PDB file of C-alpha atoms in Angstrom:
ATOM      1  CA  MET A   6      96.541  59.837 110.960  1.00  0.00           C
ATOM      2  CA  VAL A   7      95.268  57.695 107.224  1.00  0.00           C
ATOM      3  CA  LYS A   8      92.012  56.608 110.275  1.00  0.00           C
ATOM      4  CA  SER A   9      91.272  60.315 111.071  1.00  0.00           C
ATOM      5  CA  PHE A  10      91.683  61.526 107.424  1.00  0.00           C
ATOM      6  CA  PHE A  11      89.269  58.796 106.057  1.00  0.00           C
ATOM      7  CA  ALA A  12      86.742  59.458 109.150  1.00  0.00           C
ATOM      8  CA  PHE A  13      86.454  63.548 108.063  1.00  0.00           C
ATOM      9  CA  ILE A  14      86.218  62.394 104.296  1.00  0.00           C
ATOM     10  CA  LEU A  15      83.091  60.445 105.551  1.00  0.00           C
ATOM     11  CA  LEU A  16      81.595  62.693 107.899  1.00  0.00           C
ATOM     12  CA  SER A  17      81.902  65.596 105.590  1.00  0.00           C
ATOM     13  CA  THR A  18      80.453  63.697 102.740  1.00  0.00           C
ATOM     14  CA  LEU A  19      77.399  62.736 104.823  1.00  0.00           C
ATOM     15  CA  PHE A  20      77.101  66.263 106.165  1.00  0.00           C
ATOM     16  CA  PHE A  21      77.598  68.186 102.488  1.00  0.00           C
ATOM     17  CA  GLY A  22      75.635  65.854 100.515  1.00  0.00           C
ATOM     18  CA  CYS A  23      76.186  67.000  96.584  1.00  0.00           C
ATOM     19  CA  ASN A  24      76.459  70.798  97.156  1.00  0.00           C
ATOM     20  CA  SER A  25      73.846  72.559  94.456  1.00  0.00           C
ATOM     21  CA  LYS A  26      75.953  75.983  94.382  1.00  0.00           C
ATOM     22  CA  SER A  27      77.156  77.373  90.854  1.00  0.00           C
ATOM     23  CA  SER A  28      80.713  76.750  90.792  1.00  0.00           C
ATOM     24  CA  ASN A  29      81.254  79.763  87.746  1.00  0.00           C
ATOM     25  CA  ASP A  30      79.805  83.406  87.689  1.00  0.00           C
ATOM     26  CA  ASP A  31      77.036  83.670  84.620  1.00  0.00           C
ATOM     27  CA  SER A  32      80.267  84.500  82.084  1.00  0.00           C
ATOM     28  CA  PHE A  33      81.423  82.002  79.272  1.00  0.00           C
ATOM     29  CA  SER A  34      84.551  83.942  78.113  1.00  0.00           C
ATOM     30  CA  ILE A  35      87.275  82.008  78.287  1.00  0.00           C
ATOM     31  CA  ARG A  36      90.946  83.230  79.454  1.00  0.00           C
ATOM     32  CA  PRO A  37      92.436  84.750  75.926  1.00  0.00           C
ATOM     33  CA  LEU A  38      96.155  82.747  75.099  1.00  0.00           C
ATOM     34  CA  ALA A  39      99.008  84.722  75.585  1.00  0.00           C
ATOM     35  CA  SER A  40      99.011  84.977  71.568  1.00  0.00           C
ATOM     36  CA  SER A  41      97.145  82.944  68.522  1.00  0.00           C
ATOM     37  CA  ASN A  42     100.791  81.172  68.249  1.00  0.00           C
ATOM     38  CA  ALA A  43     100.186  79.110  71.314  1.00  0.00           C
ATOM     39  CA  THR A  44      98.618  75.330  70.793  1.00  0.00           C
ATOM     40  CA  ALA A  45      96.395  74.982  74.143  1.00  0.00           C
ATOM     41  CA  LEU A  46      93.800  72.582  75.596  1.00  0.00           C
ATOM     42  CA  VAL A  47      90.444  74.557  76.870  1.00  0.00           C
ATOM     43  CA  VAL A  48      88.321  72.569  79.479  1.00  0.00           C
ATOM     44  CA  LEU A  49      84.406  72.435  77.995  1.00  0.00           C
ATOM     45  CA  GLY A  50      83.242  70.202  80.514  1.00  0.00           C
ATOM     46  CA  THR A  51      83.624  68.482  83.581  1.00  0.00           C
ATOM     47  CA  ILE A  52      80.872  66.516  84.543  1.00  0.00           C
ATOM     48  CA  GLN A  53      80.153  62.567  84.303  1.00  0.00           C
ATOM     49  CA  ASP A  54      77.748  61.419  81.428  1.00  0.00           C
ATOM     50  CA  GLY A  55      74.481  61.796  82.592  1.00  0.00           C
ATOM     51  CA  GLY A  56      74.534  65.738  83.689  1.00  0.00           C
ATOM     52  CA  SER A  57      73.809  67.971  86.461  1.00  0.00           C
ATOM     53  CA  PRO A  58      70.723  68.002  87.357  1.00  0.00           C
ATOM     54  CA  HIS A  59      71.235  64.443  86.806  1.00  0.00           C
ATOM     55  CA  ILE A  60      67.375  62.674  85.633  1.00  0.00           C
ATOM     56  CA  GLY A  61      65.833  61.284  88.972  1.00  0.00           C
ATOM     57  CA  CYS A  62      67.899  62.771  91.541  1.00  0.00           C
ATOM     58  CA  ASP A  63      65.778  63.954  94.359  1.00  0.00           C
ATOM     59  CA  LYS A  64      69.182  65.143  96.230  1.00  0.00           C
ATOM     60  CA  ALA A  65      69.770  68.755  97.259  1.00  0.00           C
ATOM     61  CA  CYS A  66      72.551  68.680  94.450  1.00  0.00           C
ATOM     62  CA  CYS A  67      69.584  68.640  91.548  1.00  0.00           C
ATOM     63  CA  LYS A  68      66.856  70.013  93.413  1.00  0.00           C
ATOM     64  CA  SER A  69      67.490  73.665  92.404  1.00  0.00           C
ATOM     65  CA  LEU A  70      69.043  73.162  89.341  1.00  0.00           C
ATOM     66  CA  PHE A  71      66.207  71.558  87.679  1.00  0.00           C
ATOM     67  CA  GLU A  72      64.735  75.387  87.908  1.00  0.00           C
ATOM     68  CA  ASN A  73      67.717  77.410  87.709  1.00  0.00           C
ATOM     69  CA  PRO A  74      70.225  75.281  85.480  1.00  0.00           C
ATOM     70  CA  ASP A  75      74.395  76.276  85.943  1.00  0.00           C
ATOM     71  CA  LYS A  76      74.956  76.487  82.093  1.00  0.00           C
ATOM     72  CA  ASP A  77      78.926  75.702  83.186  1.00  0.00           C
ATOM     73  CA  ARG A  78      77.960  72.367  84.276  1.00  0.00           C
ATOM     74  CA  GLN A  79      78.796  70.450  81.088  1.00  0.00           C
ATOM     75  CA  VAL A  80      79.684  67.295  80.473  1.00  0.00           C
ATOM     76  CA  VAL A  81      83.551  66.051  80.496  1.00  0.00           C
ATOM     77  CA  SER A  82      84.994  67.432  77.163  1.00  0.00           C
ATOM     78  CA  LEU A  83      88.934  69.333  76.541  1.00  0.00           C
ATOM     79  CA  GLY A  84      89.166  71.645  72.980  1.00  0.00           C
ATOM     80  CA  LEU A  85      92.527  71.316  71.322  1.00  0.00           C
ATOM     81  CA  TYR A  86      94.043  74.661  69.593  1.00  0.00           C
ATOM     82  CA  ASP A  87      96.692  73.762  66.592  1.00  0.00           C
ATOM     83  CA  ALA A  88      98.082  76.964  66.821  1.00  0.00           C
ATOM     84  CA  GLU A  89     100.632  75.802  63.802  1.00  0.00           C
ATOM     85  CA  THR A  90      97.432  74.579  61.533  1.00  0.00           C
ATOM     86  CA  LYS A  91      94.918  76.701  63.239  1.00  0.00           C
ATOM     87  CA  LYS A  92      92.437  73.814  63.646  1.00  0.00           C
ATOM     88  CA  LYS A  93      90.416  73.305  66.553  1.00  0.00           C
ATOM     89  CA  TYR A  94      89.679  69.231  67.499  1.00  0.00           C
ATOM     90  CA  LEU A  95      86.929  68.023  70.243  1.00  0.00           C
ATOM     91  CA  PHE A  96      87.965  64.910  72.844  1.00  0.00           C
ATOM     92  CA  GLU A  97      84.181  63.761  73.447  1.00  0.00           C
ATOM     93  CA  ALA A  98      80.760  64.353  71.798  1.00  0.00           C
ATOM     94  CA  THR A  99      78.715  64.957  74.598  1.00  0.00           C
ATOM     95  CA  PRO A 100      74.916  65.799  74.824  1.00  0.00           C
ATOM     96  CA  ASN A 101      76.442  69.403  75.252  1.00  0.00           C
ATOM     97  CA  ILE A 102      78.227  69.741  72.255  1.00  0.00           C
ATOM     98  CA  SER A 103      76.588  72.541  70.882  1.00  0.00           C
ATOM     99  CA  ARG A 104      77.753  74.891  73.218  1.00  0.00           C
ATOM    100  CA  GLN A 105      81.206  73.627  73.515  1.00  0.00           C
ATOM    101  CA  VAL A 106      81.662  73.809  69.634  1.00  0.00           C
ATOM    102  CA  LYS A 107      80.283  77.152  69.770  1.00  0.00           C
ATOM    103  CA  THR A 108      83.408  77.756  71.923  1.00  0.00           C
ATOM    104  CA  LEU A 109      86.068  75.896  70.307  1.00  0.00           C
ATOM    105  CA  LYS A 110      85.248  77.909  67.614  1.00  0.00           C
ATOM    106  CA  ASN A 111      86.427  80.883  69.580  1.00  0.00           C
ATOM    107  CA  PHE A 112      88.889  79.386  71.379  1.00  0.00           C
ATOM    108  CA  GLY A 113      92.384  80.645  70.191  1.00  0.00           C
ATOM    109  CA  LEU A 114      92.139  81.968  66.268  1.00  0.00           C
ATOM    110  CA  GLU A 115      88.700  81.989  66.172  1.00  0.00           C
ATOM    111  CA  SER A 116      87.308  79.393  63.206  1.00  0.00           C
ATOM    112  CA  GLU A 117      85.560  80.659  60.056  1.00  0.00           C
ATOM    113  CA  GLY A 118      83.662  77.140  60.234  1.00  0.00           C
ATOM    114  CA  GLU A 119      81.230  76.273  63.008  1.00  0.00           C
ATOM    115  CA  MET A 120      82.212  72.427  63.247  1.00  0.00           C
ATOM    116  CA  PRO A 121      85.709  71.447  64.564  1.00  0.00           C
ATOM    117  CA  ASP A 122      88.464  69.660  62.435  1.00  0.00           C
ATOM    118  CA  GLY A 123      88.218  66.218  64.050  1.00  0.00           C
ATOM    119  CA  ILE A 124      86.486  64.815  67.107  1.00  0.00           C
ATOM    120  CA  PHE A 125      88.220  62.190  69.381  1.00  0.00           C
ATOM    121  CA  LEU A 126      86.149  59.632  71.104  1.00  0.00           C
ATOM    122  CA  THR A 127      87.110  57.820  74.244  1.00  0.00           C
ATOM    123  CA  HIS A 128      84.378  54.933  74.203  1.00  0.00           C
ATOM    124  CA  ALA A 129      80.588  54.043  73.995  1.00  0.00           C
ATOM    125  CA  HIS A 130      79.352  55.260  76.977  1.00  0.00           C
ATOM    126  CA  ILE A 131      76.659  57.972  76.589  1.00  0.00           C
ATOM    127  CA  GLY A 132      78.123  61.356  78.002  1.00  0.00           C
ATOM    128  CA  HIS A 133      80.942  60.472  75.424  1.00  0.00           C
ATOM    129  CA  TYR A 134      79.814  59.692  72.032  1.00  0.00           C
ATOM    130  CA  ALA A 135      76.068  60.491  72.247  1.00  0.00           C
ATOM    131  CA  GLY A 136      76.301  64.008  71.274  1.00  0.00           C
ATOM    132  CA  LEU A 137      77.375  62.702  67.636  1.00  0.00           C
ATOM    133  CA  MET A 138      73.504  62.901  66.774  1.00  0.00           C
ATOM    134  CA  PHE A 139      73.647  66.639  66.688  1.00  0.00           C
ATOM    135  CA  LEU A 140      75.615  66.562  63.437  1.00  0.00           C
ATOM    136  CA  GLY A 141      73.309  64.118  61.922  1.00  0.00           C
ATOM    137  CA  LYS A 142      70.188  65.923  59.379  1.00  0.00           C
ATOM    138  CA  GLU A 143      67.885  66.785  62.076  1.00  0.00           C
ATOM    139  CA  ALA A 144      70.573  69.216  63.577  1.00  0.00           C
ATOM    140  CA  ARG A 145      73.221  70.522  62.083  1.00  0.00           C
ATOM    141  CA  ASP A 146      73.254  68.120  58.977  1.00  0.00           C
ATOM    142  CA  ALA A 147      77.498  68.284  59.224  1.00  0.00           C
ATOM    143  CA  THR A 148      80.010  67.510  55.982  1.00  0.00           C
ATOM    144  CA  GLY A 149      82.444  64.696  56.964  1.00  0.00           C
ATOM    145  CA  VAL A 150      82.917  65.769  60.624  1.00  0.00           C
ATOM    146  CA  PRO A 151      86.385  63.268  61.266  1.00  0.00           C
ATOM    147  CA  VAL A 152      85.935  61.453  63.990  1.00  0.00           C
ATOM    148  CA  TYR A 153      88.844  59.637  65.536  1.00  0.00           C
ATOM    149  CA  ALA A 154      87.842  56.086  67.429  1.00  0.00           C
ATOM    150  CA  MET A 155      89.359  52.874  68.202  1.00  0.00           C
ATOM    151  CA  PRO A 156      88.496  49.958  66.302  1.00  0.00           C
ATOM    152  CA  LYS A 157      85.594  48.794  67.614  1.00  0.00           C
ATOM    153  CA  MET A 158      84.023  51.679  68.679  1.00  0.00           C
ATOM    154  CA  THR A 159      84.262  52.543  64.886  1.00  0.00           C
ATOM    155  CA  GLU A 160      82.518  49.412  64.291  1.00  0.00           C
ATOM    156  CA  PHE A 161      80.109  50.177  66.139  1.00  0.00           C
ATOM    157  CA  LEU A 162      79.026  53.562  64.700  1.00  0.00           C
ATOM    158  CA  LYS A 163      79.126  51.771  61.123  1.00  0.00           C
ATOM    159  CA  THR A 164      76.893  48.860  62.071  1.00  0.00           C
ATOM    160  CA  ASN A 165      74.233  49.844  64.979  1.00  0.00           C
ATOM    161  CA  GLY A 166      71.608  52.796  64.088  1.00  0.00           C
ATOM    162  CA  PRO A 167      71.173  55.836  64.305  1.00  0.00           C
ATOM    163  CA  TRP A 168      75.194  56.439  64.276  1.00  0.00           C
ATOM    164  CA  SER A 169      75.214  54.668  60.808  1.00  0.00           C
ATOM    165  CA  GLN A 170      73.169  56.851  59.421  1.00  0.00           C
ATOM    166  CA  LEU A 171      75.762  59.733  59.990  1.00  0.00           C
ATOM    167  CA  VAL A 172      78.347  57.618  58.422  1.00  0.00           C
ATOM    168  CA  SER A 173      75.765  56.759  55.007  1.00  0.00           C
ATOM    169  CA  ASN A 174      74.622  60.243  55.171  1.00  0.00           C
ATOM    170  CA  GLU A 175      78.794  61.620  55.311  1.00  0.00           C
ATOM    171  CA  ASN A 176      77.969  63.754  58.384  1.00  0.00           C
ATOM    172  CA  ILE A 177      81.332  62.197  60.016  1.00  0.00           C
ATOM    173  CA  GLU A 178      84.152  60.250  58.521  1.00  0.00           C
ATOM    174  CA  LEU A 179      85.303  57.384  60.766  1.00  0.00           C
ATOM    175  CA  ILE A 180      89.324  57.301  61.253  1.00  0.00           C
ATOM    176  CA  SER A 181      89.927  54.123  63.040  1.00  0.00           C
ATOM    177  CA  ILE A 182      93.100  54.148  65.540  1.00  0.00           C
ATOM    178  CA  GLU A 183      95.424  51.982  67.284  1.00  0.00           C
ATOM    179  CA  ASN A 184      96.193  51.947  70.698  1.00  0.00           C
ATOM    180  CA  GLU A 185      99.813  53.783  71.410  1.00  0.00           C
ATOM    181  CA  ILE A 186      99.909  54.399  67.696  1.00  0.00           C
ATOM    182  CA  PRO A 187     100.611  57.931  67.463  1.00  0.00           C
ATOM    183  CA  ILE A 188      97.732  60.042  64.900  1.00  0.00           C
ATOM    184  CA  MET A 189     100.291  63.039  63.702  1.00  0.00           C
ATOM    185  CA  LEU A 190      97.810  66.313  63.522  1.00  0.00           C
ATOM    186  CA  SER A 191     101.150  68.766  62.657  1.00  0.00           C
ATOM    187  CA  LYS A 192     104.814  68.918  63.609  1.00  0.00           C
ATOM    188  CA  GLN A 193     104.335  69.330  66.552  1.00  0.00           C
ATOM    189  CA  LEU A 194     101.152  68.028  67.645  1.00  0.00           C
ATOM    190  CA  THR A 195     100.394  64.352  67.996  1.00  0.00           C
ATOM    191  CA  VAL A 196      97.432  62.466  69.885  1.00  0.00           C
ATOM    192  CA  THR A 197      98.503  58.904  71.178  1.00  0.00           C
ATOM    193  CA  PRO A 198      95.186  56.529  72.456  1.00  0.00           C
ATOM    194  CA  LEU A 199      95.783  54.547  75.279  1.00  0.00           C
ATOM    195  CA  GLN A 200      93.918  51.599  75.964  1.00  0.00           C
ATOM    196  CA  VAL A 201      92.451  51.700  79.834  1.00  0.00           C
ATOM    197  CA  PRO A 202      90.558  48.925  81.376  1.00  0.00           C
ATOM    198  CA  HIS A 203      86.879  50.147  82.112  1.00  0.00           C
ATOM    199  CA  ARG A 204      83.190  48.770  81.282  1.00  0.00           C
ATOM    200  CA  ASP A 205      83.735  47.745  77.563  1.00  0.00           C
ATOM    201  CA  GLU A 206      80.075  46.824  76.790  1.00  0.00           C
ATOM    202  CA  TYR A 207      80.230  48.194  73.067  1.00  0.00           C
ATOM    203  CA  SER A 208      84.258  49.449  72.501  1.00  0.00           C
ATOM    204  CA  GLU A 209      87.326  49.950  73.829  1.00  0.00           C
ATOM    205  CA  THR A 210      87.955  52.550  76.372  1.00  0.00           C
ATOM    206  CA  VAL A 211      91.066  54.576  76.083  1.00  0.00           C
ATOM    207  CA  GLY A 212      92.528  58.139  77.008  1.00  0.00           C
ATOM    208  CA  PHE A 213      94.753  60.376  75.287  1.00  0.00           C
ATOM    209  CA  LYS A 214      98.585  61.539  75.447  1.00  0.00           C
ATOM    210  CA  ILE A 215      98.721  64.830  73.500  1.00  0.00           C
ATOM    211  CA  GLN A 216     101.934  65.740  72.705  1.00  0.00           C
ATOM    212  CA  GLY A 217     102.374  69.224  71.972  1.00  0.00           C
ATOM    213  CA  PRO A 218     105.470  72.092  70.864  1.00  0.00           C
ATOM    214  CA  THR A 219     106.466  72.171  74.740  1.00  0.00           C
ATOM    215  CA  LYS A 220     103.955  70.679  76.874  1.00  0.00           C
ATOM    216  CA  THR A 221     102.586  67.120  76.716  1.00  0.00           C
ATOM    217  CA  ALA A 222      99.348  66.125  78.542  1.00  0.00           C
ATOM    218  CA  LEU A 223      97.290  62.899  79.403  1.00  0.00           C
ATOM    219  CA  PHE A 224      93.599  62.594  79.867  1.00  0.00           C
ATOM    220  CA  ILE A 225      91.464  59.705  80.993  1.00  0.00           C
ATOM    221  CA  PRO A 226      88.424  60.623  82.023  1.00  0.00           C
ATOM    222  CA  ASP A 227      86.708  57.135  82.282  1.00  0.00           C
ATOM    223  CA  ILE A 228      89.238  53.863  84.295  1.00  0.00           C
ATOM    224  CA  ASP A 229      88.096  51.067  86.676  1.00  0.00           C
ATOM    225  CA  LYS A 230      90.958  51.196  89.127  1.00  0.00           C
ATOM    226  CA  TRP A 231      94.232  52.535  88.389  1.00  0.00           C
ATOM    227  CA  GLU A 232      95.476  49.028  89.836  1.00  0.00           C
ATOM    228  CA  LYS A 233      93.946  47.121  86.774  1.00  0.00           C
ATOM    229  CA  TRP A 234      95.846  49.058  84.294  1.00  0.00           C
ATOM    230  CA  GLU A 235      98.844  47.254  82.346  1.00  0.00           C
ATOM    231  CA  ARG A 236     100.662  51.228  82.891  1.00  0.00           C
ATOM    232  CA  ASP A 237     101.625  52.677  85.966  1.00  0.00           C
ATOM    233  CA  ILE A 238      99.445  55.822  86.524  1.00  0.00           C
ATOM    234  CA  LEU A 239     102.047  57.377  88.662  1.00  0.00           C
ATOM    235  CA  LYS A 240     105.233  56.799  86.152  1.00  0.00           C
ATOM    236  CA  GLU A 241     102.737  58.556  83.520  1.00  0.00           C
ATOM    237  CA  ILE A 242     102.298  61.256  85.323  1.00  0.00           C
ATOM    238  CA  LYS A 243     105.933  61.910  85.713  1.00  0.00           C
ATOM    239  CA  THR A 244     106.170  62.033  81.876  1.00  0.00           C
ATOM    240  CA  VAL A 245     103.607  64.595  81.354  1.00  0.00           C
ATOM    241  CA  ASP A 246     102.896  68.478  82.211  1.00  0.00           C
ATOM    242  CA  TYR A 247      99.106  67.525  82.947  1.00  0.00           C
ATOM    243  CA  ALA A 248      97.382  64.824  83.466  1.00  0.00           C
ATOM    244  CA  PHE A 249      93.289  65.033  83.695  1.00  0.00           C
ATOM    245  CA  VAL A 250      92.224  61.916  85.355  1.00  0.00           C
ATOM    246  CA  ASP A 251      88.853  60.463  86.069  1.00  0.00           C
ATOM    247  CA  ALA A 252      87.327  61.716  89.506  1.00  0.00           C
ATOM    248  CA  THR A 253      84.170  60.612  88.638  1.00  0.00           C
ATOM    249  CA  PHE A 254      82.844  60.256  93.069  1.00  0.00           C
ATOM    250  CA  PHE A 255      85.071  61.755  96.101  1.00  0.00           C
ATOM    251  CA  SER A 256      84.169  58.548  97.899  1.00  0.00           C
ATOM    252  CA  GLY A 257      82.080  55.542  98.231  1.00  0.00           C
ATOM    253  CA  LYS A 258      79.809  57.127 100.028  1.00  0.00           C
ATOM    254  CA  GLU A 259      78.003  59.566  97.923  1.00  0.00           C
ATOM    255  CA  LEU A 260      75.380  56.717  96.149  1.00  0.00           C
ATOM    256  CA  ASN A 261      72.786  54.687  98.243  1.00  0.00           C
ATOM    257  CA  ASN A 262      70.822  53.631  95.659  1.00  0.00           C
ATOM    258  CA  ARG A 263      73.893  51.441  93.559  1.00  0.00           C
ATOM    259  CA  ASP A 264      76.227  49.238  93.658  1.00  0.00           C
ATOM    260  CA  MET A 265      79.588  50.705  93.742  1.00  0.00           C
ATOM    261  CA  ALA A 266      80.240  47.372  92.219  1.00  0.00           C
ATOM    262  CA  GLU A 267      78.896  47.717  89.365  1.00  0.00           C
ATOM    263  CA  ILE A 268      79.954  51.870  88.428  1.00  0.00           C
ATOM    264  CA  PRO A 269      83.933  51.036  89.350  1.00  0.00           C
ATOM    265  CA  HIS A 270      86.070  54.499  89.279  1.00  0.00           C
ATOM    266  CA  PRO A 271      88.790  55.481  91.091  1.00  0.00           C
ATOM    267  CA  PHE A 272      87.860  57.431  94.011  1.00  0.00           C
ATOM    268  CA  ILE A 273      89.041  61.041  95.067  1.00  0.00           C
ATOM    269  CA  ILE A 274      90.076  59.952  98.420  1.00  0.00           C
ATOM    270  CA  GLU A 275      91.980  56.827  96.365  1.00  0.00           C
ATOM    271  CA  SER A 276      93.738  58.046  93.464  1.00  0.00           C
ATOM    272  CA  MET A 277      94.900  61.084  96.394  1.00  0.00           C
ATOM    273  CA  GLU A 278      96.204  58.016  98.602  1.00  0.00           C
ATOM    274  CA  LYS A 279      98.054  56.180  96.010  1.00  0.00           C
ATOM    275  CA  LEU A 280      99.559  59.426  94.310  1.00  0.00           C
ATOM    276  CA  ASP A 281     100.766  61.363  97.483  1.00  0.00           C
ATOM    277  CA  GLY A 282     104.374  60.082  96.881  1.00  0.00           C
ATOM    278  CA  LEU A 283     104.739  62.113  94.612  1.00  0.00           C
ATOM    279  CA  SER A 284     106.904  65.197  94.809  1.00  0.00           C
ATOM    280  CA  SER A 285     105.243  68.548  94.716  1.00  0.00           C
ATOM    281  CA  GLU A 286     105.626  69.319  91.358  1.00  0.00           C
ATOM    282  CA  ASP A 287     104.451  66.338  89.749  1.00  0.00           C
ATOM    283  CA  LYS A 288     100.647  66.397  92.070  1.00  0.00           C
ATOM    284  CA  GLU A 289     100.618  70.243  90.497  1.00  0.00           C
ATOM    285  CA  LYS A 290     100.140  68.474  87.413  1.00  0.00           C
ATOM    286  CA  VAL A 291      96.511  66.513  88.512  1.00  0.00           C
ATOM    287  CA  ILE A 292      93.781  67.570  87.451  1.00  0.00           C
ATOM    288  CA  PHE A 293      90.702  65.962  88.839  1.00  0.00           C
ATOM    289  CA  ILE A 294      87.985  65.735  85.857  1.00  0.00           C
ATOM    290  CA  HIS A 295      85.066  64.213  84.949  1.00  0.00           C
ATOM    291  CA  PHE A 296      82.720  64.624  88.346  1.00  0.00           C
ATOM    292  CA  ASN A 297      79.508  62.584  89.140  1.00  0.00           C
ATOM    293  CA  HIS A 298      76.486  65.011  89.874  1.00  0.00           C
ATOM    294  CA  THR A 299      76.601  63.930  93.050  1.00  0.00           C
ATOM    295  CA  ASN A 300      80.737  65.096  93.545  1.00  0.00           C
ATOM    296  CA  PRO A 301      81.152  67.582  96.241  1.00  0.00           C
ATOM    297  CA  VAL A 302      84.101  68.741  94.525  1.00  0.00           C
ATOM    298  CA  ILE A 303      81.889  70.643  92.070  1.00  0.00           C
ATOM    299  CA  ASN A 304      81.869  73.350  94.472  1.00  0.00           C
ATOM    300  CA  PRO A 305      84.991  74.888  95.181  1.00  0.00           C
ATOM    301  CA  THR A 306      84.191  76.060  98.115  1.00  0.00           C
ATOM    302  CA  SER A 307      83.372  72.464  99.751  1.00  0.00           C
ATOM    303  CA  GLU A 308      85.399  71.067 102.352  1.00  0.00           C
ATOM    304  CA  GLU A 309      86.062  68.140  99.912  1.00  0.00           C
ATOM    305  CA  SER A 310      87.863  70.272  97.573  1.00  0.00           C
ATOM    306  CA  LYS A 311      89.460  72.622 100.141  1.00  0.00           C
ATOM    307  CA  VAL A 312      90.948  68.756 100.856  1.00  0.00           C
ATOM    308  CA  VAL A 313      92.212  68.149  97.639  1.00  0.00           C
ATOM    309  CA  LEU A 314      94.019  71.516  97.013  1.00  0.00           C
ATOM    310  CA  SER A 315      95.281  71.540  99.984  1.00  0.00           C
ATOM    311  CA  LYS A 316      97.144  67.826  99.101  1.00  0.00           C
ATOM    312  CA  GLY A 317      98.537  69.729  96.129  1.00  0.00           C
ATOM    313  CA  PHE A 318      96.690  68.549  93.706  1.00  0.00           C
ATOM    314  CA  ARG A 319      94.806  70.542  91.034  1.00  0.00           C
ATOM    315  CA  ILE A 320      90.494  70.402  89.948  1.00  0.00           C
ATOM    316  CA  ALA A 321      89.240  71.029  86.875  1.00  0.00           C
ATOM    317  CA  ARG A 322      86.615  73.882  86.028  1.00  0.00           C
ATOM    318  CA  ILE A 323      84.765  74.670  82.721  1.00  0.00           C
ATOM    319  CA  ARG A 324      87.180  77.207  80.708  1.00  0.00           C
ATOM    320  CA  ASP A 325      90.507  76.416  82.285  1.00  0.00           C
ATOM    321  CA  VAL A 326      93.400  76.724  79.397  1.00  0.00           C
ATOM    322  CA  PHE A 327      96.517  74.230  79.533  1.00  0.00           C
ATOM    323  CA  GLU A 328      99.078  75.739  76.798  1.00  0.00           C
ATOM    324  CA  LEU A 329     101.005  73.217  75.025  1.00  0.00           C
TER     325      LEU A 329
END
């Protein structure tokens, strides 16, 4: 049974390649909250660091996108609206930060200012912090935007240009955070960093647990493999209401020009197998996110997307809203 499933996966991946069909229509509106008193998360991006289309890609997944971009293919990010304080927070500073910040401004109760009230960074890979450059004098020339980062990440930004210029010019205010130490954003909203194993060339890597008034979310867009984490992902899923997890590759067959050992991630097929013992209720909490441009689940009509959904899991789509 397992062998036949994996055979299907291999054949479907080879057949479909990386489908270029757009996942959304031209609208950029967000499903409104039940009320402005609802603390909530909004998905602002789902794509891996390199974006889609991907530089140098000549596969079917990218060819048409160079001339006809799909504006919904934004690099992975979440927005957070705190209904108690009316403040907005951004998770990740991506190359698509301009559109993501504008969307966040209009989410929940519209903000007076353009900049978020804080930015939480997971690590120093390009798609997760490069957007900070747009806060500098060449672009927004922002004033004191709080940036929450782990100690090594904080030191990296302080001591390496051009990021250090953002600090010296007071475009950003670095706030060092610590593993498993909650940050209280308001009486009913806390964010807790959870360190995870990943390729930590310049900084640590963390995910975040986001606890709202009634619900809790886990956000782990990057991790090497679940087995390398000191925590048990099955147990972690049971303690939250939503789990946004690394789904960079559907399987190991997507890239034919890279050594997969150099870019380890839990393949979707591996995660589904590992999480198969969860109850249907717990499976529904799992929301796959952070898709490489080759990942066929970007296309909601692909056979791979149908497999994921048939097994009871979910796939993040831009502008999805999750009340906390």
